[in-house]
Amino acid sequence: MTSTVPALGTCTAEGSALQAVLLDMDGTLVDTEGFWWDVEVEVFATLGHRLDEAWRHVVVGGPMTRSAGFLIEATGAAVTLAEVTVLLNAGFEDRIGRTLPLMPGAARLLAELSAHEIPTALVSASHRRIIDRVLASLGPHHFALSVAGDEVARTKPHPDPYLLAASRLGADPARCAVVEDTATGVAAAEAAGCQVVAVPSVAPIAPAPRRTVVGSLEVVDLPFLQSLMTYPQPPSTG
């Protein structure tokens, strides 16, 4: 999607070095990481294979090519990556068509960023068809643009999606705050040089330089994100 992005000088709060906010989707704004695993379990069950629960941490947060490729190899299923991708996307679309729960604090944060005209992008490893369905529920007006996993040569954990989003917004990646829920997404954002807020959804994420770990999106607001642009960083909260 595209939209007109106001000049950065008029978008950021006075005195703040924050230039843009880049948000992950699954597990960060919408409570769908479990949806993906449930669909993967169902799809591979129809192929005659049972998924090991331990594999959930391997596939979470990654691009479908990596996640589905791993599951095909791990199970030995007689299916191609292209075939299983179609099945997984169809199953996921069916689930979000029935319900799409937001993560606690997501609606409030999006409304706050919009009210202060902070340039905001949705950056996801999910495919465009999935992102557009979710955007319809989140409110596309909250985002200046979105980047899908099937629109970049290398998606997360590579920095490409975040570098592309920052470039399109005319922002310095070092002045962008990224909110992510998985180690894969955090790795992508950090490789792009962004300041990162990690809100772990499935697996723990440890604090690190340029990374702040919080227990819930409910503690993330505009002043919090602006504070990431200064040192020292705010303490991690549980």
Short mmCIF file of C-alpha atoms in Angstrom, two decimals:
data_model
loop_
_atom_site.label_atom_id
_atom_site.label_comp_id
_atom_site.label_asym_id
_atom_site.label_seq_id
_atom_site.Cartn_x
_atom_site.Cartn_y
_atom_site.Cartn_z
CA MET A 1 0.00 0.00 0.00
CA THR A 2 1.12 3.57 -0.49
CA SER A 3 0.12 6.89 0.97
CA THR A 4 1.40 10.40 1.29
CA VAL A 5 3.91 10.72 4.12
CA PRO A 6 4.12 14.18 5.72
CA ALA A 7 7.53 15.81 6.02
CA LEU A 8 9.46 14.35 8.93
CA GLY A 9 10.02 17.76 10.42
CA THR A 10 6.29 18.15 10.97
CA CYS A 11 5.66 14.58 12.06
CA THR A 12 7.87 14.05 15.04
CA ALA A 13 7.16 15.53 18.42
CA GLU A 14 9.13 18.66 19.24
CA GLY A 15 12.57 17.82 20.61
CA SER A 16 12.34 14.14 19.66
CA ALA A 17 14.85 12.44 17.40
CA LEU A 18 12.35 9.68 16.61
CA GLN A 19 11.71 9.71 12.86
CA ALA A 20 9.51 6.65 12.33
CA VAL A 21 7.99 3.61 14.01
CA LEU A 22 8.17 0.25 12.26
CA LEU A 23 5.85 -2.46 13.55
CA ASP A 24 5.83 -6.21 13.08
CA MET A 25 2.40 -7.80 12.61
CA ASP A 26 1.93 -11.42 13.78
CA GLY A 27 2.39 -11.73 17.52
CA THR A 28 3.13 -8.02 17.88
CA LEU A 29 -0.06 -6.23 16.83
CA VAL A 30 -2.33 -9.22 16.26
CA ASP A 31 -2.43 -12.36 18.38
CA THR A 32 -1.87 -14.73 15.46
CA GLU A 33 1.42 -16.56 16.08
CA GLY A 34 -0.65 -19.41 17.51
CA PHE A 35 -2.86 -19.33 14.42
CA TRP A 36 0.12 -20.06 12.18
CA TRP A 37 1.21 -23.03 14.28
CA ASP A 38 -2.33 -24.44 14.44
CA VAL A 39 -2.64 -24.18 10.66
CA GLU A 40 0.75 -25.82 10.16
CA VAL A 41 -0.31 -28.67 12.44
CA GLU A 42 -3.59 -29.10 10.54
CA VAL A 43 -2.03 -28.94 7.07
CA PHE A 44 0.68 -31.47 7.83
CA ALA A 45 -1.88 -33.71 9.56
CA THR A 46 -3.80 -33.89 6.29
CA LEU A 47 -0.51 -34.96 4.69
CA GLY A 48 -0.15 -37.74 7.26
CA HIS A 49 2.43 -36.14 9.53
CA ARG A 50 2.38 -35.02 13.15
CA LEU A 51 4.42 -31.95 14.06
CA ASP A 52 6.67 -31.98 17.10
CA GLU A 53 5.75 -29.16 19.52
CA ALA A 54 9.48 -28.38 19.86
CA TRP A 55 9.51 -27.28 16.21
CA ARG A 56 7.21 -24.38 17.05
CA HIS A 57 10.14 -22.32 18.32
CA VAL A 58 12.06 -23.06 15.13
CA VAL A 59 9.40 -21.80 12.74
CA VAL A 60 8.00 -18.85 14.72
CA GLY A 61 8.61 -15.41 13.25
CA GLY A 62 10.28 -16.56 10.08
CA PRO A 63 9.33 -16.27 6.43
CA MET A 64 7.04 -18.98 5.13
CA THR A 65 9.73 -20.30 2.80
CA ARG A 66 11.95 -21.02 5.79
CA SER A 67 9.22 -22.29 8.12
CA ALA A 68 7.45 -24.47 5.58
CA GLY A 69 10.75 -25.67 4.15
CA PHE A 70 11.90 -26.75 7.59
CA LEU A 71 8.65 -28.63 8.26
CA ILE A 72 8.77 -30.40 4.89
CA GLU A 73 12.32 -31.53 5.56
CA ALA A 74 11.63 -32.48 9.18
CA THR A 75 8.55 -34.57 8.35
CA GLY A 76 9.59 -35.88 4.96
CA ALA A 77 6.17 -34.89 3.62
CA ALA A 78 5.61 -35.54 -0.07
CA VAL A 79 4.67 -31.97 -0.91
CA THR A 80 6.43 -29.07 -2.62
CA LEU A 81 7.12 -25.74 -0.98
CA ALA A 82 4.78 -24.02 -3.45
CA GLU A 83 1.96 -26.46 -2.67
CA VAL A 84 2.26 -26.20 1.09
CA THR A 85 2.49 -22.39 0.89
CA VAL A 86 -0.90 -22.27 -0.80
CA LEU A 87 -2.38 -24.56 1.85
CA LEU A 88 -0.93 -22.57 4.76
CA ASN A 89 -2.03 -19.18 3.43
CA ALA A 90 -5.54 -20.49 2.73
CA GLY A 91 -5.81 -21.97 6.22
CA PHE A 92 -4.56 -18.80 7.86
CA GLU A 93 -6.91 -16.59 5.84
CA ASP A 94 -9.80 -18.77 6.94
CA ARG A 95 -8.87 -18.34 10.60
CA ILE A 96 -8.42 -14.57 10.52
CA GLY A 97 -11.67 -14.34 8.59
CA ARG A 98 -13.41 -15.79 11.65
CA THR A 99 -11.53 -13.87 14.36
CA LEU A 100 -8.57 -11.52 14.57
CA PRO A 101 -7.68 -10.72 18.18
CA LEU A 102 -5.44 -7.71 18.75
CA MET A 103 -2.56 -7.84 21.20
CA PRO A 104 -3.22 -5.85 24.40
CA GLY A 105 -2.24 -2.24 23.84
CA ALA A 106 -2.10 -2.48 20.04
CA ALA A 107 -5.18 -0.38 19.26
CA ARG A 108 -4.15 2.30 21.77
CA LEU A 109 -0.59 2.51 20.40
CA LEU A 110 -1.75 2.78 16.79
CA ALA A 111 -4.23 5.51 17.71
CA GLU A 112 -1.55 7.44 19.59
CA LEU A 113 0.94 7.27 16.72
CA SER A 114 -1.73 8.41 14.29
CA ALA A 115 -2.83 11.27 16.53
CA HIS A 116 0.76 12.58 16.65
CA GLU A 117 1.30 11.95 12.92
CA ILE A 118 4.30 9.70 13.52
CA PRO A 119 5.30 7.98 10.24
CA THR A 120 4.46 4.34 10.84
CA ALA A 121 5.02 1.22 8.73
CA LEU A 122 3.84 -2.36 9.03
CA VAL A 123 6.77 -4.70 8.31
CA SER A 124 5.93 -8.40 8.17
CA ALA A 125 7.32 -11.67 6.87
CA SER A 126 3.76 -12.62 5.91
CA HIS A 127 2.71 -12.45 2.28
CA ARG A 128 0.92 -9.42 0.81
CA ARG A 129 -2.44 -11.20 0.58
CA ILE A 130 -2.31 -11.87 4.33
CA ILE A 131 -1.12 -8.38 5.25
CA ASP A 132 -3.92 -6.75 3.29
CA ARG A 133 -6.52 -8.86 5.11
CA VAL A 134 -5.08 -7.91 8.49
CA LEU A 135 -4.73 -4.24 7.53
CA ALA A 136 -8.45 -4.10 6.86
CA SER A 137 -9.00 -4.90 10.56
CA LEU A 138 -6.13 -2.87 12.00
CA GLY A 139 -7.07 0.21 10.00
CA PRO A 140 -4.91 1.01 6.96
CA HIS A 141 -5.08 4.71 7.86
CA HIS A 142 -2.69 4.01 10.74
CA PHE A 143 0.13 3.14 8.35
CA ALA A 144 2.00 5.21 5.78
CA LEU A 145 3.08 1.98 4.09
CA SER A 146 3.56 -1.74 4.58
CA VAL A 147 6.25 -4.20 3.51
CA ALA A 148 5.40 -7.88 2.92
CA GLY A 149 7.70 -10.86 3.05
CA ASP A 150 7.07 -11.76 -0.58
CA GLU A 151 8.00 -8.23 -1.75
CA VAL A 152 11.69 -8.33 -0.80
CA ALA A 153 14.47 -10.59 -2.07
CA ARG A 154 15.50 -11.38 1.50
CA THR A 155 13.01 -11.11 4.33
CA LYS A 156 13.56 -11.44 8.07
CA PRO A 157 16.05 -12.20 9.68
CA HIS A 158 17.80 -10.14 6.99
CA PRO A 159 17.61 -6.35 7.41
CA ASP A 160 16.11 -5.72 3.96
CA PRO A 161 12.45 -5.23 5.01
CA TYR A 162 13.33 -2.67 7.66
CA LEU A 163 15.84 -0.87 5.47
CA LEU A 164 13.21 -0.66 2.72
CA ALA A 165 10.55 0.69 5.09
CA ALA A 166 12.91 3.31 6.51
CA SER A 167 14.02 4.34 3.03
CA ARG A 168 10.46 4.76 1.78
CA LEU A 169 9.66 6.89 4.81
CA GLY A 170 12.80 8.98 4.29
CA ALA A 171 14.00 8.03 7.76
CA ASP A 172 17.41 7.15 9.17
CA PRO A 173 17.20 3.52 10.39
CA ALA A 174 19.07 4.56 13.55
CA ARG A 175 16.20 6.97 14.27
CA CYS A 176 13.52 4.32 13.76
CA ALA A 177 11.94 2.41 16.63
CA VAL A 178 11.00 -1.17 15.77
CA VAL A 179 8.58 -3.30 17.78
CA GLU A 180 9.01 -7.06 17.34
CA ASP A 181 7.97 -10.26 19.13
CA THR A 182 10.45 -12.88 17.87
CA ALA A 183 14.20 -13.35 17.74
CA THR A 184 14.00 -13.52 13.95
CA GLY A 185 12.35 -10.12 13.71
CA VAL A 186 14.66 -8.61 16.32
CA ALA A 187 17.68 -9.84 14.34
CA ALA A 188 16.35 -8.18 11.19
CA ALA A 189 15.70 -4.85 12.91
CA GLU A 190 19.06 -4.81 14.67
CA ALA A 191 20.88 -5.69 11.46
CA ALA A 192 19.18 -2.67 9.90
CA GLY A 193 20.56 -0.49 12.69
CA CYS A 194 17.23 0.31 14.32
CA GLN A 195 16.38 0.69 17.99
CA VAL A 196 14.32 -2.32 19.02
CA VAL A 197 11.55 -3.00 21.50
CA ALA A 198 11.05 -6.74 21.94
CA VAL A 199 7.71 -7.99 23.24
CA PRO A 200 8.28 -11.78 23.30
CA SER A 201 5.24 -13.81 22.23
CA VAL A 202 6.37 -17.45 22.04
CA ALA A 203 10.05 -17.69 23.04
CA PRO A 204 12.03 -15.52 25.48
CA ILE A 205 14.24 -12.72 24.16
CA ALA A 206 17.12 -11.38 26.24
CA PRO A 207 17.87 -7.65 26.61
CA ALA A 208 20.90 -6.37 24.68
CA PRO A 209 22.42 -3.08 23.48
CA ARG A 210 19.92 -1.17 21.29
CA ARG A 211 17.25 -3.64 22.47
CA THR A 212 14.67 -3.12 25.21
CA VAL A 213 12.55 -6.06 26.31
CA VAL A 214 9.08 -5.48 27.75
CA GLY A 215 6.38 -7.83 28.92
CA SER A 216 3.50 -6.26 27.05
CA LEU A 217 2.70 -3.74 24.35
CA GLU A 218 0.62 -1.98 26.99
CA VAL A 219 3.74 -0.31 28.40
CA VAL A 220 4.82 0.99 24.98
CA ASP A 221 3.69 4.52 24.16
CA LEU A 222 5.09 7.47 22.20
CA PRO A 223 7.24 8.89 25.03
CA PHE A 224 8.66 5.41 25.58
CA LEU A 225 9.58 5.08 21.89
CA GLN A 226 11.04 8.58 21.82
CA SER A 227 13.21 7.69 24.83
CA LEU A 228 14.86 4.93 22.80
CA MET A 229 16.61 7.56 20.74
CA THR A 230 18.59 8.72 23.80
CA TYR A 231 21.01 6.96 26.06
CA PRO A 232 20.85 5.25 28.44
CA GLN A 233 17.91 3.18 27.22
CA PRO A 234 14.84 2.71 29.43
CA PRO A 235 15.08 -0.37 31.66
CA SER A 236 13.50 -3.59 30.52
CA THR A 237 10.17 -4.33 32.17
CA GLY A 238 8.47 -7.63 32.80
#
